[in-house]
Every structure is written in structure tokens, then in C-alpha cells.
XYZ file of C-alpha atoms in Angstrom:
712
model
C -43.051 111.486 190.408
C -46.218 111.074 192.351
C -47.045 115.180 192.833
C -47.413 114.357 188.637
C -50.334 115.595 188.342
C -50.523 115.993 184.083
C -48.608 114.209 181.831
C -48.983 114.082 177.927
C -47.148 112.440 175.288
C -48.628 112.758 172.494
C -47.032 112.174 169.029
C -44.365 111.757 170.225
C -44.069 108.252 168.247
C -43.185 106.145 170.594
C -43.125 102.606 170.576
C -43.678 99.415 172.726
C -45.970 98.355 175.630
C -46.669 101.098 178.526
C -44.867 101.227 181.212
C -46.690 99.597 184.936
C -44.909 101.522 186.629
C -46.584 104.864 185.796
C -49.581 103.515 188.176
C -47.301 105.383 190.538
C -48.278 108.232 189.725
C -51.616 108.186 192.158
C -52.099 112.202 191.612
C -52.273 112.141 188.148
C -55.378 113.559 186.732
C -54.551 114.347 183.020
C -53.577 111.384 180.855
C -53.028 111.747 177.042
C -51.026 108.949 174.714
C -52.800 109.907 171.448
C -51.035 109.357 168.641
C -48.124 106.788 169.621
C -47.258 103.453 168.179
C -47.802 101.353 171.447
C -49.227 98.034 171.788
C -50.362 95.486 174.550
C -52.895 95.594 176.623
C -52.971 98.992 179.938
C -51.051 97.884 182.663
C -53.952 96.712 185.418
C -51.651 98.770 187.986
C -52.753 101.749 185.938
C -56.525 100.462 185.994
C -56.477 100.664 189.405
C -54.109 103.066 191.063
C -54.973 105.830 189.055
C -58.041 106.759 190.875
C -58.027 110.364 190.770
C -57.861 110.549 187.414
C -60.222 113.049 184.838
C -58.667 113.091 181.777
C -57.994 110.519 179.678
C -56.867 110.404 175.691
C -55.674 106.940 174.310
C -56.766 107.376 170.778
C -54.412 106.145 167.333
C -52.206 103.525 168.845
C -52.174 99.360 168.388
C -53.569 97.956 171.694
C -54.542 94.864 172.498
C -57.244 92.953 174.440
C -60.204 93.341 174.803
C -61.919 97.249 176.057
C -61.345 97.806 179.970
C -63.737 98.368 181.468
C -61.941 101.532 183.679
C -64.164 100.856 186.454
C -61.835 102.252 189.161
C -61.052 105.528 187.286
C -64.595 107.154 188.572
C -63.618 110.744 188.928
C -63.190 110.390 184.823
C -64.553 113.878 182.612
C -63.256 112.653 179.012
C -62.317 109.952 178.235
C -60.735 109.585 174.344
C -60.528 105.871 172.631
C -60.617 106.700 168.743
C -58.505 103.586 167.273
C -57.077 101.958 169.764
C -56.673 99.314 169.360
C -58.615 97.161 171.600
C -61.190 94.591 170.963
C -64.802 95.192 171.489
C -67.882 94.882 172.710
C -68.069 97.964 175.431
C -68.249 97.012 178.715
C -71.240 97.062 180.194
C -69.341 98.223 183.658
C -68.755 101.234 181.594
C -72.232 102.882 183.103
C -70.058 103.158 186.549
C -68.294 106.482 184.653
C -71.415 108.617 185.760
C -69.494 111.891 185.388
C -68.721 111.489 182.243
C -68.383 114.554 180.335
C -67.810 113.272 176.455
C -67.306 110.286 175.090
C -65.187 108.685 172.254
C -64.683 105.283 171.756
C -64.679 104.311 167.653
C -62.690 101.584 165.136
C -63.259 98.991 167.512
C -61.416 95.988 166.824
C -64.081 92.475 166.593
C -66.766 92.021 164.207
C -68.826 90.599 167.193
C -72.341 93.198 167.062
C -72.777 94.226 170.841
C -76.419 95.939 171.928
C -76.647 100.036 173.086
C -73.352 100.450 176.330
C -75.907 101.579 179.202
C -75.325 105.150 179.171
C -78.162 105.854 181.058
C -76.589 107.384 184.158
C -74.410 109.387 182.705
C -76.445 112.953 183.354
C -73.647 115.547 182.353
C -73.085 113.645 178.777
C -72.612 116.689 176.338
C -70.250 115.480 174.071
C -70.877 111.568 172.308
C -69.419 109.728 169.833
C -69.668 105.995 169.076
C -68.547 105.331 166.175
C -67.832 101.715 164.239
C -68.291 99.545 167.170
C -70.478 97.418 165.857
C -73.128 98.802 168.024
C -76.354 96.554 166.639
C -80.213 97.544 167.654
C -82.012 100.910 167.567
C -81.473 104.188 169.347
C -82.257 103.741 173.840
C -84.483 106.927 174.183
C -82.690 108.468 176.947
C -80.298 109.914 175.062
C -83.959 112.247 174.340
C -83.162 112.447 178.182
C -79.077 113.819 178.198
C -77.452 117.902 178.109
C -76.249 116.055 173.796
C -74.323 118.572 172.502
C -73.368 116.755 169.764
C -73.211 113.043 168.833
C -71.766 110.850 166.249
C -73.382 107.254 165.778
C -72.113 106.953 162.174
C -70.881 104.029 160.414
C -72.413 101.403 163.147
C -76.013 98.682 162.728
C -78.302 101.139 164.146
C -81.846 100.369 162.610
C -85.528 102.059 163.633
C -85.963 106.341 163.679
C -84.665 109.296 165.789
C -87.012 110.607 167.160
C -86.061 109.508 170.586
C -83.564 112.326 170.011
C -86.298 114.776 169.740
C -86.361 115.516 173.576
C -82.447 116.608 173.298
C -83.351 120.595 172.810
C -79.590 121.266 173.129
C -78.228 119.351 170.463
C -76.628 120.841 167.778
C -75.108 118.216 165.618
C -75.155 114.460 164.586
C -73.648 112.721 162.931
C -75.436 108.885 161.439
C -73.927 108.611 157.726
C -73.290 109.849 154.688
C -75.263 109.440 151.567
C -75.704 109.570 148.217
C -78.364 110.856 146.146
C -79.381 110.129 142.233
C -80.558 112.577 139.381
C -81.991 111.202 135.723
C -78.862 109.876 133.659
C -79.059 110.964 129.484
C -76.604 108.717 127.374
C -73.151 107.224 128.816
C -69.908 108.396 129.798
C -66.363 107.282 129.668
C -64.553 108.731 132.085
C -64.277 111.404 134.426
C -62.188 114.445 135.696
C -62.274 115.782 139.154
C -59.578 118.417 140.423
C -60.370 117.812 143.980
C -61.117 121.155 146.470
C -59.913 123.112 142.749
C -60.705 125.335 139.569
C -60.286 123.341 136.541
C -57.209 122.331 134.633
C -56.461 121.063 131.497
C -53.529 119.176 130.907
C -52.016 117.605 128.358
C -56.010 116.571 126.292
C -57.562 115.634 130.242
C -59.341 118.740 131.858
C -60.207 118.158 135.384
C -63.802 119.901 135.962
C -63.650 121.635 138.505
C -64.727 121.635 142.513
C -64.800 124.425 144.618
C -67.651 123.960 146.589
C -66.257 125.216 150.760
C -67.372 122.302 152.197
C -69.183 122.361 155.425
C -69.824 119.027 158.314
C -71.807 117.763 156.246
C -72.610 119.053 152.730
C -73.495 116.599 149.699
C -72.761 118.413 146.445
C -73.655 117.656 142.791
C -73.577 120.270 140.276
C -73.805 118.318 137.201
C -75.138 114.907 136.947
C -72.625 112.541 136.629
C -70.300 113.120 140.135
C -70.853 114.438 142.601
C -69.181 114.041 146.417
C -70.886 113.401 149.787
C -68.288 114.953 153.415
C -69.119 114.095 156.828
C -67.613 115.041 160.327
C -67.003 117.703 162.597
C -62.767 118.411 163.557
C -63.439 118.083 167.693
C -61.188 119.502 169.896
C -60.134 122.624 167.348
C -62.497 125.472 165.525
C -61.232 124.769 161.798
C -63.725 124.820 159.387
C -61.577 124.316 156.574
C -62.913 121.925 153.701
C -59.955 122.874 151.297
C -56.532 122.594 151.577
C -54.466 125.571 150.290
C -50.643 125.075 149.299
C -48.824 128.123 149.902
C -45.423 126.204 148.770
C -43.672 127.232 145.144
C -44.311 123.804 143.881
C -41.625 121.760 141.176
C -43.809 118.390 141.151
C -45.686 117.105 137.862
C -49.034 118.987 137.097
C -48.470 120.703 140.220
C -51.994 122.912 138.984
C -53.226 119.625 140.501
C -51.902 119.943 143.745
C -51.947 124.097 144.762
C -55.185 122.859 146.582
C -57.411 119.937 147.952
C -60.416 118.643 149.162
C -59.871 117.732 153.011
C -62.240 115.971 155.503
C -62.454 114.974 159.022
C -64.267 111.649 158.691
C -65.792 110.627 155.627
C -65.589 111.984 151.245
C -67.286 109.910 149.133
C -67.050 111.164 145.390
C -68.975 109.280 142.853
C -68.932 109.267 139.086
C -72.413 108.441 137.762
C -74.237 107.775 133.955
C -70.733 105.694 133.134
C -71.121 103.058 130.407
C -70.786 99.370 132.280
C -67.341 97.623 132.087
C -63.935 97.724 133.755
C -62.170 101.580 134.115
C -59.170 102.445 135.396
C -58.553 104.971 139.401
C -56.314 107.147 139.564
C -55.863 109.053 142.674
C -53.303 111.840 142.722
C -52.246 112.808 146.124
C -49.717 115.213 147.924
C -48.893 116.404 151.374
C -49.471 119.971 151.264
C -50.134 121.214 154.685
C -46.936 119.048 156.646
C -43.500 120.622 156.298
C -40.296 118.464 155.997
C -37.875 121.646 157.047
C -36.494 120.887 161.076
C -39.425 122.494 163.022
C -42.962 120.792 164.785
C -44.285 120.546 161.789
C -42.580 118.135 160.131
C -43.850 115.351 162.871
C -47.746 115.086 161.310
C -49.242 111.857 160.371
C -51.946 111.295 158.030
C -53.055 108.508 157.751
C -57.010 107.601 155.704
C -58.276 104.390 154.772
C -59.500 103.689 150.343
C -62.128 102.043 149.544
C -63.297 101.598 146.045
C -66.963 99.910 145.216
C -67.017 100.100 148.703
C -64.126 97.647 148.567
C -61.079 98.385 150.952
C -58.399 99.181 148.416
C -55.852 100.686 150.681
C -55.441 100.686 154.856
C -53.870 103.154 156.657
C -52.639 105.397 153.300
C -49.691 107.478 154.669
C -49.790 110.571 151.806
C -46.150 112.068 152.834
C -45.085 108.324 153.558
C -45.526 106.651 150.242
C -44.418 110.301 148.286
C -41.544 110.116 150.180
C -42.130 113.670 151.351
C -43.933 116.716 151.390
C -45.069 118.567 148.313
C -43.962 115.410 146.309
C -46.847 113.514 144.346
C -48.015 110.434 144.779
C -50.716 108.726 141.917
C -52.276 105.419 143.368
C -53.887 103.372 140.346
C -56.464 100.695 140.410
C -56.765 98.425 137.473
C -60.115 96.840 136.289
C -62.535 98.045 138.450
C -65.951 96.742 137.552
C -69.028 99.562 137.165
C -72.244 97.617 136.629
C -74.730 99.732 137.670
C -73.471 102.881 136.119
C -71.919 104.300 139.342
C -68.162 104.252 140.485
C -68.319 105.103 144.297
C -64.883 106.268 145.993
C -64.612 106.882 149.995
C -61.928 108.230 151.682
C -62.387 107.667 155.249
C -60.435 108.671 158.591
C -60.223 105.762 160.939
C -59.135 107.625 163.646
C -55.184 106.865 163.646
C -52.475 109.891 162.647
C -51.595 113.180 164.826
C -53.883 115.247 165.128
C -52.394 117.637 166.701
C -49.676 118.581 164.034
C -49.308 121.506 162.772
C -52.274 122.621 164.056
C -55.543 120.776 166.705
C -58.092 119.558 164.547
C -55.482 118.390 161.172
C -56.361 115.388 160.801
C -58.719 113.441 157.978
C -58.053 112.081 154.316
C -56.829 114.387 151.413
C -57.299 113.797 147.921
C -56.318 116.353 145.369
C -57.849 115.020 141.536
C -59.372 111.613 140.351
C -59.499 110.153 137.116
C -62.134 107.758 136.380
C -61.237 105.611 132.159
C -62.460 103.224 130.896
C -60.644 100.298 129.682
C -63.006 99.873 126.729
C -61.860 99.959 123.268
C -62.483 103.345 121.805
C -64.746 101.282 120.306
C -66.973 100.483 122.110
C -69.002 103.600 123.149
C -71.170 102.686 119.635
C -73.749 100.726 120.777
C -73.636 98.595 117.089
C -72.010 98.828 114.300
C -75.502 98.682 112.008
C -76.537 101.302 114.187
C -76.781 105.258 115.103
C -77.657 106.587 118.469
C -80.186 109.769 118.419
C -82.075 111.292 120.590
C -86.317 112.003 120.658
C -87.523 115.675 121.889
C -88.157 114.147 125.304
C -84.563 113.583 125.906
C -85.224 109.865 125.143
C -81.545 107.975 123.590
C -82.903 105.925 120.831
C -81.071 103.243 118.478
C -81.683 103.760 114.646
C -81.347 101.260 112.149
C -81.096 100.960 108.409
C -82.676 98.421 106.724
C -81.997 97.169 103.277
C -84.530 98.547 100.839
C -84.674 94.809 98.881
C -88.446 94.176 100.701
C -90.598 92.866 97.567
C -94.168 94.371 100.533
C -95.028 97.899 99.845
C -94.301 101.199 102.256
C -98.079 100.144 103.591
C -97.681 96.797 103.952
C -94.262 97.432 105.599
C -95.626 100.029 107.715
C -98.550 97.367 108.974
C -95.666 94.927 109.597
C -93.902 97.006 111.685
C -96.635 98.452 114.053
C -97.288 94.779 114.869
C -93.969 93.398 115.402
C -94.096 97.107 118.221
C -96.594 96.096 119.749
C -94.419 93.642 121.048
C -93.456 94.327 124.835
C -91.611 91.892 126.905
C -88.668 92.592 129.423
C -86.524 90.682 127.579
C -87.268 92.356 124.077
C -86.024 95.145 122.752
C -88.430 97.872 122.551
C -89.606 98.761 118.759
C -90.648 101.745 118.788
C -91.469 102.174 115.583
C -90.104 103.236 111.470
C -89.594 105.765 108.893
C -89.713 105.535 105.237
C -88.439 107.229 103.124
C -88.851 106.163 99.051
C -86.409 103.484 99.832
C -84.751 104.226 102.427
C -86.381 101.936 105.968
C -85.561 102.744 109.422
C -85.870 101.132 112.245
C -86.169 102.684 115.747
C -84.696 101.446 118.901
C -84.510 101.457 122.485
C -81.419 102.492 123.480
C -79.050 99.408 125.230
C -75.800 100.350 126.388
C -74.322 97.649 127.162
C -74.386 96.574 123.498
C -74.367 92.883 122.450
C -74.074 89.342 124.505
C -71.775 88.293 122.011
C -69.472 91.203 122.715
C -69.438 91.223 126.058
C -68.564 87.544 126.669
C -65.392 87.353 123.872
C -65.274 90.041 121.841
C -63.035 93.276 121.713
C -65.041 95.195 124.681
C -66.003 92.566 127.015
C -67.658 92.780 129.887
C -66.992 90.933 133.574
C -69.932 88.637 133.892
C -70.061 87.234 136.786
C -71.741 83.488 137.285
C -75.367 84.582 138.577
C -75.111 87.270 135.097
C -74.763 84.796 133.025
C -77.496 82.576 134.712
C -79.453 85.707 134.373
C -79.169 86.386 131.160
C -79.935 82.560 129.718
C -83.005 83.254 131.726
C -84.356 85.885 130.333
C -83.395 84.990 126.569
C -85.442 80.993 127.079
C -88.693 83.872 128.617
C -88.006 86.199 125.667
C -88.305 83.296 123.202
C -91.159 81.472 124.873
C -92.718 84.525 125.230
C -92.255 85.120 120.765
C -93.261 81.675 120.692
C -95.813 81.009 123.213
C -98.031 83.922 124.292
C -97.595 86.943 121.734
C -100.665 86.185 118.351
C -98.202 86.318 116.329
C -96.203 84.027 116.966
C -93.515 84.546 115.507
C -89.951 82.120 115.578
C -87.119 84.368 115.319
C -84.534 82.051 112.821
C -81.347 84.001 113.442
C -80.695 83.596 118.120
C -76.357 84.222 118.085
C -74.806 86.357 120.576
C -75.178 89.534 118.260
C -78.475 89.585 118.576
C -78.989 89.282 122.252
C -78.402 92.959 123.474
C -77.932 94.038 126.950
C -79.120 97.454 128.925
C -77.613 99.514 131.165
C -78.336 96.354 134.141
C -77.541 93.897 132.088
C -80.707 92.674 131.815
C -81.108 90.649 127.942
C -83.335 92.113 125.584
C -83.845 90.067 122.135
C -83.119 91.709 118.199
C -84.050 91.240 115.127
C -87.178 89.457 115.820
C -89.262 89.299 113.346
C -87.386 91.130 110.514
C -87.324 87.875 108.326
C -91.228 88.211 107.901
C -91.108 91.219 106.026
C -89.144 89.960 103.244
C -91.466 86.391 102.694
C -93.210 85.436 100.201
C -95.626 83.108 101.606
C -96.461 82.800 104.955
C -95.609 78.883 104.957
C -93.740 76.043 107.265
C -91.597 75.853 104.131
C -88.521 78.910 103.409
C -87.782 79.265 100.421
C -85.141 81.405 101.609
C -82.735 80.577 104.490
C -82.051 83.860 107.192
C -80.026 82.220 109.708
C -76.359 82.423 110.647
C -73.705 78.982 109.925
C -72.527 77.283 113.302
C -76.676 78.594 114.813
C -79.420 77.612 112.696
C -81.005 73.802 113.439
C -80.065 71.205 110.801
C -83.684 70.592 109.547
C -83.740 74.430 108.688
C -79.975 74.730 107.341
C -80.738 71.692 104.692
C -83.917 72.040 103.979
C -85.714 75.028 104.603
C -88.529 73.870 107.197
C -89.082 76.117 109.940
C -90.754 75.712 113.260
C -90.386 77.199 116.713
C -87.854 74.505 117.763
C -85.265 75.845 115.011
C -84.790 78.871 117.274
C -84.790 76.446 120.286
C -81.346 74.681 119.161
C -79.862 78.313 117.913
C -80.734 79.272 121.709
C -78.555 76.268 123.066
C -75.387 76.525 120.761
C -76.030 80.355 123.192
C -76.699 78.749 126.409
C -72.981 76.617 125.651
C -71.428 80.312 125.006
C -72.694 82.003 127.743
C -71.284 79.157 130.012
C -68.333 78.597 128.304
C -67.512 82.041 127.390
C -66.412 81.282 124.110
C -67.724 81.321 120.486
C -69.228 77.899 118.686
C -67.554 79.083 115.186
C -63.924 80.614 115.786
C -63.580 77.977 119.296
C -60.764 75.405 117.151
C -59.005 73.598 120.203
C -57.301 71.381 117.657
C -57.765 70.182 114.857
C -60.602 67.699 115.962
C -63.079 70.168 116.923
C -64.902 72.175 114.494
C -66.829 74.459 117.417
C -67.808 75.009 120.837
C -71.064 72.357 120.389
C -68.578 69.788 119.011
C -66.421 70.228 121.830
C -69.367 70.160 124.340
C -70.136 66.553 123.177
C -67.349 65.310 123.312
C -66.893 66.664 127.270
C -70.015 65.426 126.955
C -69.229 61.912 126.707
C -66.608 61.513 128.773
C -68.276 62.062 131.600
C -66.629 65.775 132.142
C -68.575 68.903 131.109
C -67.799 70.550 133.636
C -64.557 71.234 131.402
C -66.554 73.570 129.603
C -66.902 76.221 131.944
C -65.087 79.340 131.660
C -61.814 79.868 132.522
C -62.468 83.448 134.173
C -64.953 82.422 136.298
C -62.498 80.727 138.504
C -64.087 78.549 140.894
C -66.267 81.521 142.052
C -69.858 80.013 140.477
C -72.436 77.544 141.274
C -70.866 73.930 139.251
C -74.796 72.592 139.733
C -76.227 75.632 137.738
C -73.906 75.574 135.649
C -73.962 72.064 135.053
C -78.043 72.743 135.373
C -77.253 75.221 132.456
C -75.020 72.456 129.688
C -77.458 69.714 129.701
C -80.546 72.765 128.695
C -78.577 74.374 126.155
C -76.961 69.812 125.217
C -80.719 69.131 124.970
C -82.478 71.928 122.922
C -79.051 70.617 120.566
C -80.470 67.354 119.579
C -80.725 67.158 116.214
C -84.556 66.060 115.872
C -86.671 68.809 116.461
C -88.880 66.459 118.176
C -86.777 65.789 120.669
C -85.973 69.094 122.022
C -87.887 71.060 124.210
C -90.253 73.941 123.973
C -89.293 76.956 125.099
C -91.615 77.953 128.248
C -90.118 73.982 129.990
C -86.714 75.822 129.287
C -87.147 78.395 131.446
C -88.009 75.338 134.513
C -85.867 73.831 133.783
C -82.984 76.792 134.069
C -84.629 78.062 137.466
C -84.359 74.227 138.342
C -88.262 74.016 138.599
C -88.363 71.144 136.203
C -86.046 68.167 136.026
C -83.651 67.988 132.735
C -84.726 64.358 131.084
C -81.483 62.375 130.244
C -79.601 62.711 127.208
C -80.089 60.276 124.167
C -76.294 59.149 124.463
C -76.337 57.466 121.154
C -72.924 56.607 119.955
C -74.126 56.935 116.832
C -74.783 60.495 116.605
C -72.444 61.499 119.384
C -69.693 59.289 119.131
C -68.610 59.351 115.285
C -65.125 60.269 114.830
C -66.463 62.615 111.272
C -69.764 64.408 113.177
C -68.470 67.519 111.863
C -65.672 66.905 109.267
C -67.868 68.276 106.538
C -68.375 71.210 108.016
C -65.358 72.336 108.990
C -63.807 71.969 106.154
C -66.145 74.071 104.809
C -65.784 76.336 106.943
C -62.304 76.859 106.609
C -63.533 76.998 102.677
C -65.623 80.124 103.605
C -62.322 81.876 105.906
C -60.244 81.329 102.927
C -62.335 83.737 100.453
C -61.568 87.113 100.156
C -64.245 89.969 101.592
C -65.739 90.083 98.468
C -66.902 87.067 97.777
C -68.459 86.723 101.454
C -70.176 89.758 100.667
C -71.256 88.053 98.361
C -72.939 85.134 99.430
C -74.284 86.875 103.360
C -77.341 89.342 102.899
C -76.440 91.491 104.721
C -80.182 93.410 105.205
C -78.857 93.929 109.343
C -80.420 90.488 110.615
C -76.872 88.832 108.945
C -79.076 86.056 106.544
C -78.019 83.681 104.767
C -79.426 84.223 101.057
C -77.319 81.259 99.461
C -79.048 77.855 99.539
C -78.618 75.898 102.423
C -77.522 73.484 100.759
C -74.929 75.279 98.802
C -73.548 76.137 102.908
C -73.701 72.758 104.741
C -72.765 69.631 103.454
C -75.897 66.664 102.301
C -74.032 64.709 104.884
C -74.986 67.250 107.860
C -78.605 66.059 108.612
C -77.405 62.481 110.010
C -76.078 64.390 113.252
């Protein structure tokens, strides 16, 4: 058919390679292979012989090889190559196509960045789309001289400003990317439910909030502080301005209220939930194809393909609603579990990468379609409470606070108590929980703290509400605790010794920054200000031997406790609950044995897999063992600990004394006593432990620790 001038094979699902014989159609002016499954390279016969082409569309195919130069197609006016499958970069020879009025190239394969293509000679260019083409550098100044009306340069690596476009007087629409905006949060949420494109719907006990904004080519919607969406994209080749799809059929699926409407976007649509408590969540996405039909007409031939990103990571590639649901008007629910929220925000992005059909049932029908979204915390219900000992409140200015009630056993009067709290509240450090003040009413003593969203380190590491703490976060937490203690020991006027450093007394804020709590409280009930304490305030498994047995208190007792906590951070295990077998009484015991065997890396939490810095893990473990030296004089200062953890100071060799660390009975007496305590009733344990809010022991240390423990 050598006289053929127009060939349109769009949306026929042809596969295989393009026949070389098409190169004989030398009079061809219009050539459209959009939305098929063609593979391989374009035959050289087409590239060399079809010199009369005016319009070429090769989008949504699976071609291979480098993007051709098309240098023989000098009469070309429109070139469309959206998601064609070709590899980048855009060849510089494209500058020979000086008659182009419209150029659309998107989603090039290959990750090699390239400079902006030389288009300055295309003085007739009106529509330019170079999306996801790995273009780097700045926007060239000549773009302002072209008669552009539409411009899409989104999802590249461009930098700099857009001042060159100020001269483009005819430019009516341009797209660079989408952005999300933040607004202040008050408190934490644990779920978000959205009926995308529809009104409020209640299904069972779950209410899906309304999302009825009409949408636009570039819109940011944020009606409430804790969720919103950002949409970008314009329906090319179409006058379609509908960004909400409506189903006019009779739905027979479950929860049909969620599928009468859906949010639609021609390019990118991002929903985000904010003000979420950090932790793991399950993201549930509800889909139904409500535009395509399943009858015998061409309306059934549409294919909708788009990508789904969760937290900026590709979760599903080329997702096809109709294919996944096995038909139209059928629900398809996708669940993604263990989605980590670390900055109070979850982002769910639907991106059209140029694939699928775009003319069925009408031109401009394509892009992602979403019916409803649920984001639900996988944490236990009790995780929503800041802590058992705390209640959450709000000040008049909206600040969220935590209120803690103390025992009224202090021998001090209310005035002395307030004065003491005043001095403690004056201590401010990034790694100390801020004590705002107190309330005193007769024998009721209340402390007012800053609100800590992520509860305690103990709960995050090995409690019922564990968080996904990667290695950099664990190292940052450990260094933060060390800095807080160093401040208490060396920089504060009060020279406070905490006495009860443990995982439950280290709280985590919304960004997982560690803050030491309850510092200075034990001092409120002291009779004398001496280094000998007649009342032991501490917890079994964390107290230094010299303090537990003889009441000898210095800041070196805190350093011992810190060492135990550091081991817990490395191992992800509770020191006093780790009993791998009868030979080990606690985590510290196991660590000492591993050190003797030369396999300290076995201590690292298996949940980290191989994704951790082995050098940093070894350094932290050695510092922890150095801090738990049985001799207070051989423990480092907290300022030295900070320097060692940061790698600024070398770690002195640990004392390797077989008599100290090699005795098979090193913790036997303590283990037996611990087992005895575990067998006692809760009433008996309560009689031993003084629940003043500090978790301290009012029983004589000699009753809790065997006398020969000091031989450690």
C-alpha cells in the first residue's frame, strides 16, 4: 500500500516486533502504534525511508535499545514517546527536527543522567513534555524564546530557578513536580480513613472521611491538619477536566459505598496522613475499575496501568485494577503491612508512568484511580498511652503535657518540695525530659513534663509495642543518653546522680530522640546530702554493685547502669529477662561470655539482619562492657563515653581477668535470688518495691543481692 498516508494501530494489543516491511510505506504521514506490546528495536527501514512523516506516536510499548535519533524524519511536527520502553539519554541529533510543534518523551529506561537536549532551533515548539528523562542541570535560557503554551519537566534532576521562563509570554501551563505542605500537629493519631472522591461513609465501626474536592491540574488539598492530597497533571489531547470518576452502574460488591466514586489523576496523586504516632502501620488500598465496561463494545478494551509508591518506595509496578480484580465493578483490596512511620507522616503516591490505553472509552481516559485508603497502626491498643504512670493533658496554649503523680512519703514540706522541683526544672538539655513544674495540693504531688510521643526505650526495644529501630537510630539513641548523663554529672550545678538509669526511664520523642526522665527525684526524699545513701533507689539488674551492697553512691553508679542499657540497645533484649539457658543469668552475663569466646558480634539484635555498621556495633558493645566494670575506678567518665561512642576517642583495653570474668559461678547467687523473687506473689513483690514512680527499691540491698556479688 505504497500510497497509504495514515496508519493508526492504537490500542490493539499487538505484540512482537514492528515489521520491517512498513518501511515501504514511503508516503506515510501519520503513524500511531500507541498502547500495544511491541518489543525490540525500530527497524532501520522505518527510520531511514519514512521521510514524509508529520506525526508519530509510539507510546506505551516495550521497545528496547537506545532512543533513535529520528534524523531522517525532518518533516516531523509531532513526536510522542511516552513510556515507549526506549533507553535514554535523548540524542543530541534530535535538534535536526526543527519543524516540531509538539515533543513528548517520558519514562526513559536507564539511570544515566544527561544534560538538557539542544532544542533551541525548534522555533515552532508549542507543547514540550520531557518527564522522567533523567535530565540534570538547569533550565536553559532559550526555552523562554520558544512559543510554548504547555511545558512538563517533572520528575527529573533539574536544579536552579525558573527565571528563563519569564519570557515565555504564551505559556499557560507548566508542571515541575508536586509538593506536600506541613501544618502543626496536636497530639498523635493512630489511624486515617479516607473515601477518595466521595462523601463520608461509615462501614461497621470505621468512618471514612469525605474527600469531595473537585480537583485540578495542580492542586494541594489540606482541609484538616492530619491528612490531605496533592495532585498534578493535565489530560493531554483531551478537554477532560474531571478529577473524580463516578460509577453509574448498579454495584453488587461488598462495601459498595466506597466504590461509587474514586479520585482520578492524569499523572501523579499523593495522599498523606500526618500527625501519626511513629511505629508500624498497615496501609489498605481499595480499588475498583468503574470507568471501563465488560460488554462486547470497544469500551471493554481499556487498560489502566499505574505505579504505587508507599513511603517513596515502589510497592506495585504497572498495577492494573481490572486485571487484579478479574473484572470491572469488582473490588480489589491491597494490603501492605509493617509500613514504618518515623516522621509522623505516611505518603501514598499513585503515578501514571505513561502505560496503558488513553482513548478508551474516550480520549483522555487514563491515570491512577483510587477508591479508598486506610492507614491503621499495628501497635497494641495500650501503645496509645504515653506510659502507665503518666496522664496526658493540654495547656491553654495547646501544648501537650504528661502529668505524673508521686507518692506523698517525702519528709520534706510542700515549700521544700517546690523549691527542689524548681531547681530540677531549671535543667534543660536536648536529652533530658523537660520538667515544666509541679502541682501540690495537700498530700497530692504532681509533676508536669513535656509530652513524649514514643513512650520508653524499653517498650520500643523489647516491649509489646516494639518500634522498627534501625542501627543508625540505635546509635543515635545511645549517644543521646550518654550526653544527657554527662550533662547531669559534669555540667549541671546540682551534679545530679540519676541512680536508676534503665530503658523505662529513657523516653523517646516523636523523632525518636532519647530523653532521660525522673532525674533528681530520688534526692527529694534523702535525709542527708552525703555519698552514703541509707535508701537504695534503683532497679535490680541495673544497679552498680558498690551501690546495691554498700549504698556507696557516685556518678560511677550511673555509668554502670548506662553500660547495661547500651548492651540492651545492641542486643534488643531485656537484661534481666534474657535467660537463653541455665548458664546465663542475664544479658550482661551472656555478653561477658561472648567476649571471652571472641564472638561479641553474636550479641547484635537478629532483627537488624546484616543491615548495620559492624565497627560501630563492636565499639558500642566494648564501651558498654567498659562501663560495667565491677570496679568503679576503672569505669570511664560519661564525657569520655560520649567521645568513644562518636569514634573520637580510642577504647582502652578491657580488663581480661579470668578470676573476674571466667568463674562459672559469677552470677549463680544472683540468678537464684532472681528466681526466688519471680516466684513470689505480686503482693509480696509490691512489699519489696516502693512504687513512688521512680521504680526504686526500698528494701535493703543486702536482702536483694547476695553478699558475694561484690566479688564481680
